[in-house]
């Protein structure tokens, strides 16, 4: 069974990742969820545990199995790595190789051939900020494929680009990436 590691970061769009988890499970994928601490302020880990039928991983220092290093083991078991929603903070940390959260540590430990997708979600001005755009460009050079945000009415009341891509688009990207990877 294909294991998708879904990294959920601190964005109001985190609640959509629950529906994404459910959809991926219905398609027959195994889903392992990683969350940043800010993500847990928007939606609980229990929601993802129930939907994924797997433990949710939160803490880079948690080592549930004494014979394995958790972030290394999670990376080895990942067939596709997806950050959705991806906050500006996590994007910056990934772009510069920080290993201060479980998500960034797993990302650094992924084998080079592991497909990596990222779906940003944030306010329009944040998304268009040259620093965020630079970080996204940097991530592309490291093999991350962008799932572009869409224009919509945002949680802050602004209208513009920055809303998480629709779940159909995200699922389509996942399926295409896995198909392409299996053909190699």
mmCIF file of N, CA, C and O in Angstrom, residues 66-112:
data_model
loop_
_atom_site.group_PDB
_atom_site.id
_atom_site.type_symbol
_atom_site.label_atom_id
_atom_site.label_comp_id
_atom_site.label_asym_id
_atom_site.label_seq_id
_atom_site.Cartn_x
_atom_site.Cartn_y
_atom_site.Cartn_z
ATOM 1 N N UNK A 66 11.588 2.270 20.841
ATOM 2 C CA UNK A 66 12.975 2.401 21.303
ATOM 3 C C UNK A 66 14.017 1.926 20.290
ATOM 4 O O UNK A 66 15.172 2.340 20.364
ATOM 5 N N UNK A 67 13.618 1.084 19.348
ATOM 6 C CA UNK A 67 14.581 0.567 18.382
ATOM 7 C C UNK A 67 14.606 1.352 17.072
ATOM 8 O O UNK A 67 15.292 0.966 16.132
ATOM 9 N N UNK A 68 13.860 2.463 17.003
ATOM 10 C CA UNK A 68 13.826 3.268 15.774
ATOM 11 C C UNK A 68 13.916 4.755 16.128
ATOM 12 O O UNK A 68 13.416 5.185 17.163
ATOM 13 N N UNK A 69 14.514 5.505 15.249
ATOM 14 C CA UNK A 69 14.510 6.964 15.375
ATOM 15 C C UNK A 69 13.328 7.444 14.554
ATOM 16 O O UNK A 69 13.283 7.239 13.330
ATOM 17 N N UNK A 70 12.356 8.047 15.224
ATOM 18 C CA UNK A 70 11.050 8.298 14.630
ATOM 19 C C UNK A 70 11.108 9.056 13.305
ATOM 20 O O UNK A 70 10.509 8.620 12.318
ATOM 21 N N UNK A 71 11.799 10.191 13.255
ATOM 22 C CA UNK A 71 11.769 10.967 12.008
ATOM 23 C C UNK A 71 12.464 10.239 10.859
ATOM 24 O O UNK A 71 12.056 10.359 9.711
ATOM 25 N N UNK A 72 13.464 9.436 11.164
ATOM 26 C CA UNK A 72 14.141 8.655 10.124
ATOM 27 C C UNK A 72 13.225 7.535 9.637
ATOM 28 O O UNK A 72 13.070 7.305 8.427
ATOM 29 N N UNK A 73 12.579 6.853 10.578
ATOM 30 C CA UNK A 73 11.663 5.768 10.228
ATOM 31 C C UNK A 73 10.484 6.285 9.399
ATOM 32 O O UNK A 73 10.102 5.674 8.400
ATOM 33 N N UNK A 74 9.917 7.428 9.816
ATOM 34 C CA UNK A 74 8.804 8.016 9.054
ATOM 35 C C UNK A 74 9.241 8.354 7.631
ATOM 36 O O UNK A 74 8.510 8.101 6.663
ATOM 37 N N UNK A 75 10.432 8.918 7.484
ATOM 38 C CA UNK A 75 10.931 9.269 6.150
ATOM 39 C C UNK A 75 11.126 8.024 5.285
ATOM 40 O O UNK A 75 10.769 8.026 4.102
ATOM 41 N N UNK A 76 11.651 6.960 5.870
ATOM 42 C CA UNK A 76 11.884 5.727 5.110
ATOM 43 C C UNK A 76 10.577 5.105 4.636
ATOM 44 O O UNK A 76 10.537 4.475 3.582
ATOM 45 N N UNK A 77 9.507 5.280 5.407
ATOM 46 C CA UNK A 77 8.219 4.675 5.066
ATOM 47 C C UNK A 77 7.376 5.550 4.132
ATOM 48 O O UNK A 77 6.298 5.159 3.711
ATOM 49 N N UNK A 78 7.872 6.724 3.786
ATOM 50 C CA UNK A 78 7.115 7.676 2.963
ATOM 51 C C UNK A 78 7.305 7.392 1.480
ATOM 52 O O UNK A 78 8.420 7.387 0.977
ATOM 53 N N UNK A 79 6.171 7.183 0.788
ATOM 54 C CA UNK A 79 6.208 7.037 -0.671
ATOM 55 C C UNK A 79 5.943 8.367 -1.374
ATOM 56 O O UNK A 79 6.344 8.559 -2.518
ATOM 57 N N UNK A 80 5.241 9.276 -0.700
ATOM 58 C CA UNK A 80 4.987 10.625 -1.215
ATOM 59 C C UNK A 80 4.822 11.537 -0.012
ATOM 60 O O UNK A 80 4.107 11.200 0.934
ATOM 61 N N UNK A 81 5.498 12.678 -0.040
ATOM 62 C CA UNK A 81 5.475 13.655 1.050
ATOM 63 C C UNK A 81 4.691 14.875 0.576
ATOM 64 O O UNK A 81 5.001 15.449 -0.465
ATOM 65 N N UNK A 82 3.667 15.243 1.336
ATOM 66 C CA UNK A 82 2.801 16.372 0.977
ATOM 67 C C UNK A 82 2.663 17.314 2.159
ATOM 68 O O UNK A 82 2.290 16.877 3.253
ATOM 69 N N UNK A 83 2.948 18.583 1.941
ATOM 70 C CA UNK A 83 2.720 19.608 2.954
ATOM 71 C C UNK A 83 1.479 20.385 2.523
ATOM 72 O O UNK A 83 1.500 21.098 1.518
ATOM 73 N N UNK A 84 0.373 20.191 3.274
ATOM 74 C CA UNK A 84 -0.902 20.830 2.910
ATOM 75 C C UNK A 84 -1.779 20.969 4.144
ATOM 76 O O UNK A 84 -2.161 19.953 4.717
ATOM 77 N N UNK A 85 -2.074 22.161 4.541
ATOM 78 C CA UNK A 85 -1.603 23.425 3.989
ATOM 79 C C UNK A 85 -0.175 23.729 4.447
ATOM 80 O O UNK A 85 0.240 23.301 5.519
ATOM 81 N N UNK A 86 0.531 24.472 3.630
ATOM 82 C CA UNK A 86 1.894 24.887 3.946
ATOM 83 C C UNK A 86 1.881 26.360 4.335
ATOM 84 O O UNK A 86 1.550 27.216 3.520
ATOM 85 N N UNK A 87 2.219 26.632 5.577
ATOM 86 C CA UNK A 87 2.288 28.014 6.064
ATOM 87 C C UNK A 87 3.584 28.674 5.590
ATOM 88 O O UNK A 87 4.553 27.991 5.234
ATOM 89 N N UNK A 88 3.618 29.992 5.623
ATOM 90 C CA UNK A 88 4.829 30.734 5.259
ATOM 91 C C UNK A 88 5.985 30.335 6.169
ATOM 92 O O UNK A 88 7.129 30.215 5.713
ATOM 93 N N UNK A 89 5.701 30.104 7.434
ATOM 94 C CA UNK A 89 6.739 29.729 8.398
ATOM 95 C C UNK A 89 7.366 28.383 8.027
ATOM 96 O O UNK A 89 8.590 28.246 7.972
ATOM 97 N N UNK A 90 6.536 27.396 7.771
ATOM 98 C CA UNK A 90 7.073 26.076 7.435
ATOM 99 C C UNK A 90 7.791 26.111 6.095
ATOM 100 O O UNK A 90 8.841 25.473 5.935
ATOM 101 N N UNK A 91 7.268 26.865 5.146
ATOM 102 C CA UNK A 91 7.949 27.002 3.853
ATOM 103 C C UNK A 91 9.355 27.560 4.061
ATOM 104 O O UNK A 91 10.325 27.049 3.497
ATOM 105 N N UNK A 92 9.483 28.587 4.888
ATOM 106 C CA UNK A 92 10.803 29.179 5.160
ATOM 107 C C UNK A 92 11.731 28.160 5.815
ATOM 108 O O UNK A 92 12.900 28.044 5.443
ATOM 109 N N UNK A 93 11.210 27.414 6.762
ATOM 110 C CA UNK A 93 12.043 26.423 7.450
ATOM 111 C C UNK A 93 12.475 25.306 6.506
ATOM 112 O O UNK A 93 13.618 24.852 6.568
ATOM 113 N N UNK A 94 11.583 24.870 5.639
ATOM 114 C CA UNK A 94 11.941 23.840 4.656
ATOM 115 C C UNK A 94 12.958 24.377 3.647
ATOM 116 O O UNK A 94 13.909 23.681 3.282
ATOM 117 N N UNK A 95 12.766 25.603 3.204
ATOM 118 C CA UNK A 95 13.659 26.190 2.191
ATOM 119 C C UNK A 95 15.085 26.335 2.703
ATOM 120 O O UNK A 95 16.032 26.264 1.915
ATOM 121 N N UNK A 96 15.234 26.517 3.997
ATOM 122 C CA UNK A 96 16.567 26.739 4.560
ATOM 123 C C UNK A 96 17.076 25.578 5.402
ATOM 124 O O UNK A 96 18.088 25.697 6.083
ATOM 125 N N UNK A 97 16.382 24.436 5.343
ATOM 126 C CA UNK A 97 16.903 23.232 5.961
ATOM 127 C C UNK A 97 16.848 23.192 7.476
ATOM 128 O O UNK A 97 17.624 22.479 8.101
ATOM 129 N N UNK A 98 15.940 23.936 8.086
ATOM 130 C CA UNK A 98 15.784 23.860 9.531
ATOM 131 C C UNK A 98 15.241 22.474 9.885
ATOM 132 O O UNK A 98 14.443 21.907 9.131
ATOM 133 N N UNK A 99 15.626 21.971 11.032
ATOM 134 C CA UNK A 99 15.136 20.674 11.499
ATOM 135 C C UNK A 99 14.562 20.830 12.905
ATOM 136 O O UNK A 99 14.824 20.042 13.793
ATOM 137 N N UNK A 100 13.755 21.862 13.087
ATOM 138 C CA UNK A 100 13.251 22.185 14.425
ATOM 139 C C UNK A 100 11.858 21.647 14.712
ATOM 140 O O UNK A 100 11.370 21.769 15.826
ATOM 141 N N UNK A 101 11.204 21.052 13.730
ATOM 142 C CA UNK A 101 9.904 20.416 13.940
ATOM 143 C C UNK A 101 9.986 19.013 13.351
ATOM 144 O O UNK A 101 10.915 18.688 12.590
ATOM 145 N N UNK A 102 9.011 18.216 13.679
ATOM 146 C CA UNK A 102 8.989 16.872 13.116
ATOM 147 C C UNK A 102 8.856 16.928 11.594
ATOM 148 O O UNK A 102 9.509 16.172 10.874
ATOM 149 N N UNK A 103 8.033 17.851 11.106
ATOM 150 C CA UNK A 103 7.841 17.977 9.655
ATOM 151 C C UNK A 103 9.149 18.291 8.947
ATOM 152 O O UNK A 103 9.509 17.638 7.959
ATOM 153 N N UNK A 104 9.879 19.267 9.438
ATOM 154 C CA UNK A 104 11.123 19.640 8.770
ATOM 155 C C UNK A 104 12.187 18.557 8.925
ATOM 156 O O UNK A 104 12.978 18.331 8.003
ATOM 157 N N UNK A 105 12.191 17.861 10.051
ATOM 158 C CA UNK A 105 13.155 16.770 10.249
ATOM 159 C C UNK A 105 12.863 15.606 9.312
ATOM 160 O O UNK A 105 13.788 15.040 8.718
ATOM 161 N N UNK A 106 11.595 15.243 9.178
ATOM 162 C CA UNK A 106 11.237 14.167 8.241
ATOM 163 C C UNK A 106 11.594 14.592 6.820
ATOM 164 O O UNK A 106 12.162 13.810 6.057
ATOM 165 N N UNK A 107 11.287 15.826 6.466
ATOM 166 C CA UNK A 107 11.590 16.314 5.111
ATOM 167 C C UNK A 107 13.081 16.196 4.800
ATOM 168 O O UNK A 107 13.458 15.786 3.700
ATOM 169 N N UNK A 108 13.917 16.537 5.756
ATOM 170 C CA UNK A 108 15.363 16.452 5.537
ATOM 171 C C UNK A 108 15.844 15.013 5.428
ATOM 172 O O UNK A 108 16.856 14.745 4.787
ATOM 173 N N UNK A 109 15.121 14.085 6.045
ATOM 174 C CA UNK A 109 15.535 12.680 6.048
ATOM 175 C C UNK A 109 14.966 11.877 4.875
ATOM 176 O O UNK A 109 15.281 10.697 4.727
ATOM 177 N N UNK A 110 14.148 12.510 4.045
ATOM 178 C CA UNK A 110 13.557 11.787 2.908
ATOM 179 C C UNK A 110 14.630 11.373 1.908
ATOM 180 O O UNK A 110 15.524 12.162 1.583
ATOM 181 N N UNK A 111 14.522 10.158 1.376
ATOM 182 C CA UNK A 111 15.420 9.799 0.274
ATOM 183 C C UNK A 111 15.204 10.761 -0.896
ATOM 184 O O UNK A 111 14.080 11.234 -1.114
ATOM 185 N N UNK A 112 16.239 11.077 -1.663
ATOM 186 C CA UNK A 112 16.118 12.076 -2.741
ATOM 187 C C UNK A 112 15.037 11.773 -3.772
ATOM 188 O O UNK A 112 14.457 12.675 -4.350
#
